Short mmCIF file of C-alpha atoms in Angstrom, two decimals:
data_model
loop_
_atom_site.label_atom_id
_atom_site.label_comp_id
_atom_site.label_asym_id
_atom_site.label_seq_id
_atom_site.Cartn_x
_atom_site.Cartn_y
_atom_site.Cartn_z
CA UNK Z 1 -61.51 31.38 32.65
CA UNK Z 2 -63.68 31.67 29.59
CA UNK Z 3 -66.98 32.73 29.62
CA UNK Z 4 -69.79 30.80 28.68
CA UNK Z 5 -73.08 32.11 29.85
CA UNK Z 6 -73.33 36.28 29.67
CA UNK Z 7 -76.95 38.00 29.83
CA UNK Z 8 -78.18 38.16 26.01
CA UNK Z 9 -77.49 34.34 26.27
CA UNK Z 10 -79.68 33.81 29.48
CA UNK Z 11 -82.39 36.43 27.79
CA UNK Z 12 -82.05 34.32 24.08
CA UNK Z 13 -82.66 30.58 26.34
CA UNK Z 14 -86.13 31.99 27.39
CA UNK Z 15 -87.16 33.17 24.51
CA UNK Z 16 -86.50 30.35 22.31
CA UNK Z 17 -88.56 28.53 25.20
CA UNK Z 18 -91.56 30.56 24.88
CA UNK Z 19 -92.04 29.85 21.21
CA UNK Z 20 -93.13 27.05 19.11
CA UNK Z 21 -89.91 27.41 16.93
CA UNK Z 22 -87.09 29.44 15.87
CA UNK Z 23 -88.98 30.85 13.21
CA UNK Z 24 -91.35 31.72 15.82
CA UNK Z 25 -88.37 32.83 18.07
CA UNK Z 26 -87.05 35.46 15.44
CA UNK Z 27 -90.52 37.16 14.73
CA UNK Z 28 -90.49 37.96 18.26
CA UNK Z 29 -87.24 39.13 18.63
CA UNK Z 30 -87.02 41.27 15.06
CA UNK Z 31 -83.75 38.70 13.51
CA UNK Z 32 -83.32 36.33 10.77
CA UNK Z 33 -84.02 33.10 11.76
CA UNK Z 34 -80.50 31.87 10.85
CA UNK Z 35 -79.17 34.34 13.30
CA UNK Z 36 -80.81 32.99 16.51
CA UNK Z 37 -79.98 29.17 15.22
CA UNK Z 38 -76.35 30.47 15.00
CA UNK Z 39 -76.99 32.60 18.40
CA UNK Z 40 -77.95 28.94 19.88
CA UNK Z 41 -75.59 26.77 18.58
CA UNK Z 42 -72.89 28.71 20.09
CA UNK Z 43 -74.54 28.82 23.43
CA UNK Z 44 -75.14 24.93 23.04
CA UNK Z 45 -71.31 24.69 21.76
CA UNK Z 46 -69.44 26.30 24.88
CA UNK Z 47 -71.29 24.48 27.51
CA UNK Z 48 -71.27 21.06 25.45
CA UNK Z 49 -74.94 20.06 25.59
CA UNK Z 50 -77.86 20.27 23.97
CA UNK Z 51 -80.80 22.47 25.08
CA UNK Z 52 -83.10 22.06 22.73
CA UNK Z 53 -84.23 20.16 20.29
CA UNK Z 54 -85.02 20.97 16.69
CA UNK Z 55 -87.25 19.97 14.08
CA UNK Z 56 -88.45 21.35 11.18
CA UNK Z 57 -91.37 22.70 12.44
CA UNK Z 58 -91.06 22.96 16.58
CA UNK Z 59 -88.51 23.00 18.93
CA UNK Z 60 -88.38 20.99 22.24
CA UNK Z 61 -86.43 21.76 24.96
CA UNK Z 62 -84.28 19.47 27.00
CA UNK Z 63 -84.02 18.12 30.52
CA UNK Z 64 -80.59 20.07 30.82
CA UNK Z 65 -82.32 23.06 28.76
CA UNK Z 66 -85.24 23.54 30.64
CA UNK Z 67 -82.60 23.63 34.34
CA UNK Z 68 -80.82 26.21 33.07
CA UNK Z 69 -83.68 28.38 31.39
CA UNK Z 70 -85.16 28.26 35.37
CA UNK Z 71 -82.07 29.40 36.85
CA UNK Z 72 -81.77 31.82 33.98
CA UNK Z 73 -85.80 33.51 34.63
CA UNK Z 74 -84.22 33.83 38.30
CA UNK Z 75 -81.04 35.43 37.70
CA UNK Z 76 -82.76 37.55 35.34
CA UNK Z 77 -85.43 38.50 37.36
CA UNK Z 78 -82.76 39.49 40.40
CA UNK Z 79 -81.10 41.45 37.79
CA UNK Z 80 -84.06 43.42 36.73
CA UNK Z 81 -84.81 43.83 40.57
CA UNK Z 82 -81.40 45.20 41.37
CA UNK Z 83 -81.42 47.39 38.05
CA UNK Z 84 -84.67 49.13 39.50
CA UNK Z 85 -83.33 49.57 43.13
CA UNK Z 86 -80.15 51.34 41.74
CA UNK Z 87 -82.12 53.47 39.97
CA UNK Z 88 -84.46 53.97 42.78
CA UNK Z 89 -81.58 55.18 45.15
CA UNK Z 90 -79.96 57.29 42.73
CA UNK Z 91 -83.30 59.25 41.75
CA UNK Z 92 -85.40 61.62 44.03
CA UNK Z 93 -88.40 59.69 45.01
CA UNK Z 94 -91.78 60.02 42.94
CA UNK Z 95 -95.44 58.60 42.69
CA UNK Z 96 -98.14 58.37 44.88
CA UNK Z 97 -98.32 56.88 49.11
CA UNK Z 98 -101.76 56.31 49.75
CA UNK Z 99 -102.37 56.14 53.44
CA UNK Z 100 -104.75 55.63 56.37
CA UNK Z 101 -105.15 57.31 59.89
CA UNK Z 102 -107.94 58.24 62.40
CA UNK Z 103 -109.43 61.65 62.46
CA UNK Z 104 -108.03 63.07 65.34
CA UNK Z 105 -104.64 61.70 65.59
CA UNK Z 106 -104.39 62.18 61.53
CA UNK Z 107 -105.46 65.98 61.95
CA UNK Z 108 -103.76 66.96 64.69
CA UNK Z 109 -100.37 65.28 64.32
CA UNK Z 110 -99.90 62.68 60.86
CA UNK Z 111 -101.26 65.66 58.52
CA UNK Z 112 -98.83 68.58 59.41
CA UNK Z 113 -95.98 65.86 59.68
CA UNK Z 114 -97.50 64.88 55.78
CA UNK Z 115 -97.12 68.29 54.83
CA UNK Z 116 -93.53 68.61 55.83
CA UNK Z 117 -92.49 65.45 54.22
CA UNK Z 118 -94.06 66.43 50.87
CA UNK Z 119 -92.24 69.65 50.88
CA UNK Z 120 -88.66 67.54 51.01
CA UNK Z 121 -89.78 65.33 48.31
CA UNK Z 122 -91.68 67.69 45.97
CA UNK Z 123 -92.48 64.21 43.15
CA UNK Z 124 -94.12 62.70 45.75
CA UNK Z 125 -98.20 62.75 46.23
CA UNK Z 126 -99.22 61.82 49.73
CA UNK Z 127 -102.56 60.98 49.95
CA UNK Z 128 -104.53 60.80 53.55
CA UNK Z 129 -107.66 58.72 54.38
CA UNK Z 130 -109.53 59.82 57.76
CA UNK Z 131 -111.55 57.07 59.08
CA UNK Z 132 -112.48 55.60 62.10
CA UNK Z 133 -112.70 52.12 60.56
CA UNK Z 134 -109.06 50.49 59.86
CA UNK Z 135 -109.29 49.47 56.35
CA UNK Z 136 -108.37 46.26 54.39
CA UNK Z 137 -105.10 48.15 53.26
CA UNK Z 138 -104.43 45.22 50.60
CA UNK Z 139 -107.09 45.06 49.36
CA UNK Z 140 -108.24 48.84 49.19
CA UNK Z 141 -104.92 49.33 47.87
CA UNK Z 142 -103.46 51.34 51.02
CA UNK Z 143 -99.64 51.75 51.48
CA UNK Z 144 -99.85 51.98 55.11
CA UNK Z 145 -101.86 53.19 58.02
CA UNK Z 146 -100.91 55.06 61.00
CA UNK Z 147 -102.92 53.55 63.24
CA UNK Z 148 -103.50 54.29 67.58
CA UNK Z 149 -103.87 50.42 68.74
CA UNK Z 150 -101.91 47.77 67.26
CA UNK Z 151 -103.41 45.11 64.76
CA UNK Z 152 -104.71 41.86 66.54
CA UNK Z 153 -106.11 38.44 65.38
CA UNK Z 154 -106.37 37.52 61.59
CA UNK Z 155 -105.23 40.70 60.43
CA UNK Z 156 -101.43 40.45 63.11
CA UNK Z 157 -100.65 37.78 60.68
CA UNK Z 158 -101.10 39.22 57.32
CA UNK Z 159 -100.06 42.69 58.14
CA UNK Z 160 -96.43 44.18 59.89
CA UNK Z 161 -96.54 46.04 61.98
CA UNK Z 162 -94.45 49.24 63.88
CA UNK Z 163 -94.41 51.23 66.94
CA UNK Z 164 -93.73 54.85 65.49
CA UNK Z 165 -94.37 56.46 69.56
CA UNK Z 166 -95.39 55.33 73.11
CA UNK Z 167 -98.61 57.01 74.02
CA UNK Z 168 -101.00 56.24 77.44
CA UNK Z 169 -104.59 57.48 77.97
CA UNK Z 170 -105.09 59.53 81.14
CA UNK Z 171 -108.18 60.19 82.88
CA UNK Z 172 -108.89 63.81 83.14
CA UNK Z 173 -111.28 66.38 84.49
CA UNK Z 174 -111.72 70.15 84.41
CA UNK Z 175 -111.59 72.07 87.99
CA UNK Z 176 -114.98 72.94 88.07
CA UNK Z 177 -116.52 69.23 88.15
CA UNK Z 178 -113.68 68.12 90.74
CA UNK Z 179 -114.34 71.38 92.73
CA UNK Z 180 -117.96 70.59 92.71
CA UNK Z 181 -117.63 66.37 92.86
CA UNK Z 182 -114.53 66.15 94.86
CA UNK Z 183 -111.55 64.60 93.36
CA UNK Z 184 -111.40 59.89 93.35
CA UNK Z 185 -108.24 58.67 95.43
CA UNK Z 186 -108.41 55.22 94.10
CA UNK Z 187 -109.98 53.72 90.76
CA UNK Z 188 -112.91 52.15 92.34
CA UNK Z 189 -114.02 55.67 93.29
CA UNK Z 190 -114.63 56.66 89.35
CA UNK Z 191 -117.95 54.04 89.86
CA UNK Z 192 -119.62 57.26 91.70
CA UNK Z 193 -118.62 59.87 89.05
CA UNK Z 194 -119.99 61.06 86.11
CA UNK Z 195 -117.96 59.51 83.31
CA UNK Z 196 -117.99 60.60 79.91
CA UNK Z 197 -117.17 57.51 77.58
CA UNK Z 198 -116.79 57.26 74.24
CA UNK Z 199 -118.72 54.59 72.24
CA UNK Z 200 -116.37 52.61 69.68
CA UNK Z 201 -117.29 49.68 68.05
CA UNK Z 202 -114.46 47.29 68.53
CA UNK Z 203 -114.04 48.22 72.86
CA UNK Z 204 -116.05 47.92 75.53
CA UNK Z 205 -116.62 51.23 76.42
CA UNK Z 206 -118.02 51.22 79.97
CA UNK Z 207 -114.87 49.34 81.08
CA UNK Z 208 -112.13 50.90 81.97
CA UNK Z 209 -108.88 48.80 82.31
CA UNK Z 210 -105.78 50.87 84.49
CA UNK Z 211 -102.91 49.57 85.02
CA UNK Z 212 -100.12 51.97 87.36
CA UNK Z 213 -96.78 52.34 86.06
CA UNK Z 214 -94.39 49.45 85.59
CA UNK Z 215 -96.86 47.67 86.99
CA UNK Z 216 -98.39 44.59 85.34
CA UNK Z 217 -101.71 44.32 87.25
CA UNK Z 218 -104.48 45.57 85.93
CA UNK Z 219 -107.42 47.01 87.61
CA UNK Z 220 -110.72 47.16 85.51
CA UNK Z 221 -113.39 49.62 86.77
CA UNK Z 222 -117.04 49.49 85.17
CA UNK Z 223 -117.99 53.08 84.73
CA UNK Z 224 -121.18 55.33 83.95
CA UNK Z 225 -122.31 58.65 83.30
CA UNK Z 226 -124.73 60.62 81.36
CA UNK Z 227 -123.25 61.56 78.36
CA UNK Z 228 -121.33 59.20 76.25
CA UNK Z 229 -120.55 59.72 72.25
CA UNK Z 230 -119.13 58.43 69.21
CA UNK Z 231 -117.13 61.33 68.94
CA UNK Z 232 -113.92 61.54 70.64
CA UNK Z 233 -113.88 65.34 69.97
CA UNK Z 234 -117.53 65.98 71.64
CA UNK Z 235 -116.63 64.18 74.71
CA UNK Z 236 -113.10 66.14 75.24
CA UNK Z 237 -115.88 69.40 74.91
CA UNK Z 238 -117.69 67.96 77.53
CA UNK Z 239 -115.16 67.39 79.79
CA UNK Z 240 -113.58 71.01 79.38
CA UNK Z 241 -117.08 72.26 80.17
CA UNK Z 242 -117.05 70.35 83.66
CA UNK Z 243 -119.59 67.68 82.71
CA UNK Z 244 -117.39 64.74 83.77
CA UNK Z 245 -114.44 62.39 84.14
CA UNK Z 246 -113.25 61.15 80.98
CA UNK Z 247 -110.42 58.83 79.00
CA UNK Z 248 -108.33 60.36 76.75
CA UNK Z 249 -104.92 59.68 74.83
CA UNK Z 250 -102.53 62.46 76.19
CA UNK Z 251 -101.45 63.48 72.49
CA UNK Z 252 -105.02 64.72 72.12
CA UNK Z 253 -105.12 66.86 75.75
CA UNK Z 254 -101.83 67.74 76.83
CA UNK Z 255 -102.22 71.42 75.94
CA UNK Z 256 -105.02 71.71 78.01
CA UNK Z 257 -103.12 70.02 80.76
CA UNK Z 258 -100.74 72.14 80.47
CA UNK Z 259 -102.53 75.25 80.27
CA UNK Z 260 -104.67 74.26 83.56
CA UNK Z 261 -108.21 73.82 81.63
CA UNK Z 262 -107.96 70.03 82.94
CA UNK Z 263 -106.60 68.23 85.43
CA UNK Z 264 -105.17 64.58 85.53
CA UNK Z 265 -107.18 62.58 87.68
CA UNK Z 266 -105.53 59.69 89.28
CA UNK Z 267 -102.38 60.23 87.70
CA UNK Z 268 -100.72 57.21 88.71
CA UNK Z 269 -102.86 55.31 86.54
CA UNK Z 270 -103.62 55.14 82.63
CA UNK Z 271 -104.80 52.49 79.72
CA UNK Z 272 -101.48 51.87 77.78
CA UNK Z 273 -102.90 50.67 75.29
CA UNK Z 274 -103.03 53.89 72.76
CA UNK Z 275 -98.94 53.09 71.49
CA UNK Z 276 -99.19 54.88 67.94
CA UNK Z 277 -97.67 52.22 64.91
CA UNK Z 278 -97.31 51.99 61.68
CA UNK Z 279 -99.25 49.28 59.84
CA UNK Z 280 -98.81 47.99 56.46
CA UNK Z 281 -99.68 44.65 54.15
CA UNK Z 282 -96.86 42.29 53.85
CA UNK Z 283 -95.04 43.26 50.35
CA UNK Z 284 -91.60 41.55 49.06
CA UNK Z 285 -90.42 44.69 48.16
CA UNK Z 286 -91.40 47.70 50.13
CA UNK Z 287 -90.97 51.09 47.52
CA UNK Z 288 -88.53 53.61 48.76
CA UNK Z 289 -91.24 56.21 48.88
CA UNK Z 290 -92.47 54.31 51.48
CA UNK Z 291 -89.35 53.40 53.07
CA UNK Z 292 -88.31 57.46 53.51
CA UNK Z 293 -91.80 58.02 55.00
CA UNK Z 294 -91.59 55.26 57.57
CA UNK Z 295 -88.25 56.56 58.50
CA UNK Z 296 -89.31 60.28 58.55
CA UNK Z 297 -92.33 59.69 60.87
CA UNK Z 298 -90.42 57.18 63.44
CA UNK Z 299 -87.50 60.38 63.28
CA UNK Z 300 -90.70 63.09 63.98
CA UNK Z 301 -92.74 60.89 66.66
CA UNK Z 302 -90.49 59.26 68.44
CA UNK Z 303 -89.60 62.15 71.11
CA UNK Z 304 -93.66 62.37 71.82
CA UNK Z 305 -94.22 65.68 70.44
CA UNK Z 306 -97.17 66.12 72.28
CA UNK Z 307 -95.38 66.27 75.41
CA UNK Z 308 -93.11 69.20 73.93
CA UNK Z 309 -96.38 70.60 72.81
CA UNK Z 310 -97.62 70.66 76.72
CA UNK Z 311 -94.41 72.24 77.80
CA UNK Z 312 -94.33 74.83 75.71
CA UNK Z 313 -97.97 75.62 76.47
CA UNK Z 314 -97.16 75.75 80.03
CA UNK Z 315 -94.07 78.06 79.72
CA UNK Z 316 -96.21 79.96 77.92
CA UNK Z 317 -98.89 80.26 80.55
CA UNK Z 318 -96.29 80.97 82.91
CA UNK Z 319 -95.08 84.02 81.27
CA UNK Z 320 -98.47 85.54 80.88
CA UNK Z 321 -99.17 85.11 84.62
CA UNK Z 322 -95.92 87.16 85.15
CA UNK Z 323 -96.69 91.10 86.31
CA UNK Z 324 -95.72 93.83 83.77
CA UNK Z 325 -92.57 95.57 84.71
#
């Protein structure tokens, strides 16, 4: 079958389109002018219509012309796109990921994890944002966030979303405050306890909604106390000093769980609302930087790390409770 379109042809169509004339045409392109009206003619030849028409001074293109130079952007634009992913997948991943992440979770767990996927990809700059404000990541020109609650409202439409890990908040005291306060049986009991609370602007923070496991009822408890904060860190201080009940996501506290310097109160209860995802602005093409980090931290988070963390912690403990032989 003979050939009649190849990809110089599709490239010469569109840029005989974007200019006044040939004349115009060959300036652009660095030829003679009689070499793209010969280019054209043979073009116009094998399919057996015309695409353009020619004057002396402009050129006009054609119903059938301007159908094919349309196609022709597309297929030359899918080219270039394929082109570019080849490469991508055959070179080692370089630029910039510019990301988002709360302070604690970010410190803690995202910026070691950050670390070690730099080190395998030594092109790459990672660049972390701590904030406890979720960012326009468009328009602030974010790659993704790693955020602890997933997106809702205006924002669930434009964004996509992940779950990179399950995580629940517990409630937890030290031993001294249940020693001295006694320790709730049932949620309606935390209403009598000191309850340290932290203050974020988008919750209700005197509210506590627990829900049992695999259990879809819900059992909201109003709560109060005499210290509260902004500051996740300062009320998980607060609590290890015996000042109170508090709320906290068990990736943050489950060394000290372990280790015995809290205890989970109610345990049959938690908020399950603290899932860790990935969030990200819709893109057509997501960049295989990206791609290989999205990967990497759904392969490092997935087994809850934290809970390995508490384990270890506690065989730990255990061994240094052991009598010397």
């Amino acid at each position: 079958m003979e050939k009649l379109l190849d990809r110089n042809d599709l490239e010469l169509l569109l840029a005989v389109r974007a200019h006044p004339s040939l004349a115009a045409t060959a300036a652009a392109t660095g030829v003679v002018p009689s070499v793209i009206t010969k280019k054209l003619a043979a073009v116009e030849a094998r399919l057996g219509f015309r695409l353009f028409q020619r004057t002396t001074r402009r050129i006009v293109v054609t119903a059938e012309g301007e159908a094919l130079c349309n196609r022709a952007a597309e297929l030359l634009q899918a080219f270039s796109q394929l082109e570019a992913d080849l490469h991508e997948r055959r070179s080692e991943p370089s630029g910039v990921i510019r990301l988002a992440a709360t302070f604690g979770f970010g410190r803690l767990w995202l910026g070691p994890a950050l670390a070690e996927f730099q080190a395998r990809h030594p092109l790459l700059q990672v660049q972390l944002q701590l904030t406890e404000q979720l960012p326009d990541l468009a328009v602030e020109g974010y790659d993704g966030a790693v955020w602890l609650w997933s997106v809702q409202g205006r924002r669930a439409s434009e964004w996509v979303g992940r779950r990179l890990a399950r995580n629940q908040r517990v409630l937890v005291a030290a031993p001294s405050y249940l020693r001295l306060r006694g320790t709730p049986q049932a949620p309606e009991e935390l209403a009598q306890h000191d309850c340290l609370t932290v203050r974020e602007s988008e919750q209700r923070f005197d509210i506590w909604a627990l829900r049992r496991e695999r259990h879809k009822a819900e059992v909201r408890v109003r709560v109060q106390g005499p210290l509260s904060s902004n500051s996740g860190e300062l009320v998980r201080d607060w609590c290890l000093a015996g000042r109170g009940i508090m709320l906290r996501s068990l990736w943050d506290i489950a060394p000290q769980l372990a280790t015995g310097q809290l205890v989970q109160v109610l345990p049959g209860y938690a908020m399950l609302d603290a899932d860790i995802h990935w969030l990200a602005p819709h893109r057509a093409q997501t960049p295989k930087r990206v791609r290989l980090l999205i990967d990497f931290l759904v392969e490092r988070f997935k087994g809850e790390p934290w809970k390995l963390t508490a384990a270890a912690a506690k065989a730990s403990a255990a061994r240094g409770s052991r009598p010397a032989r």
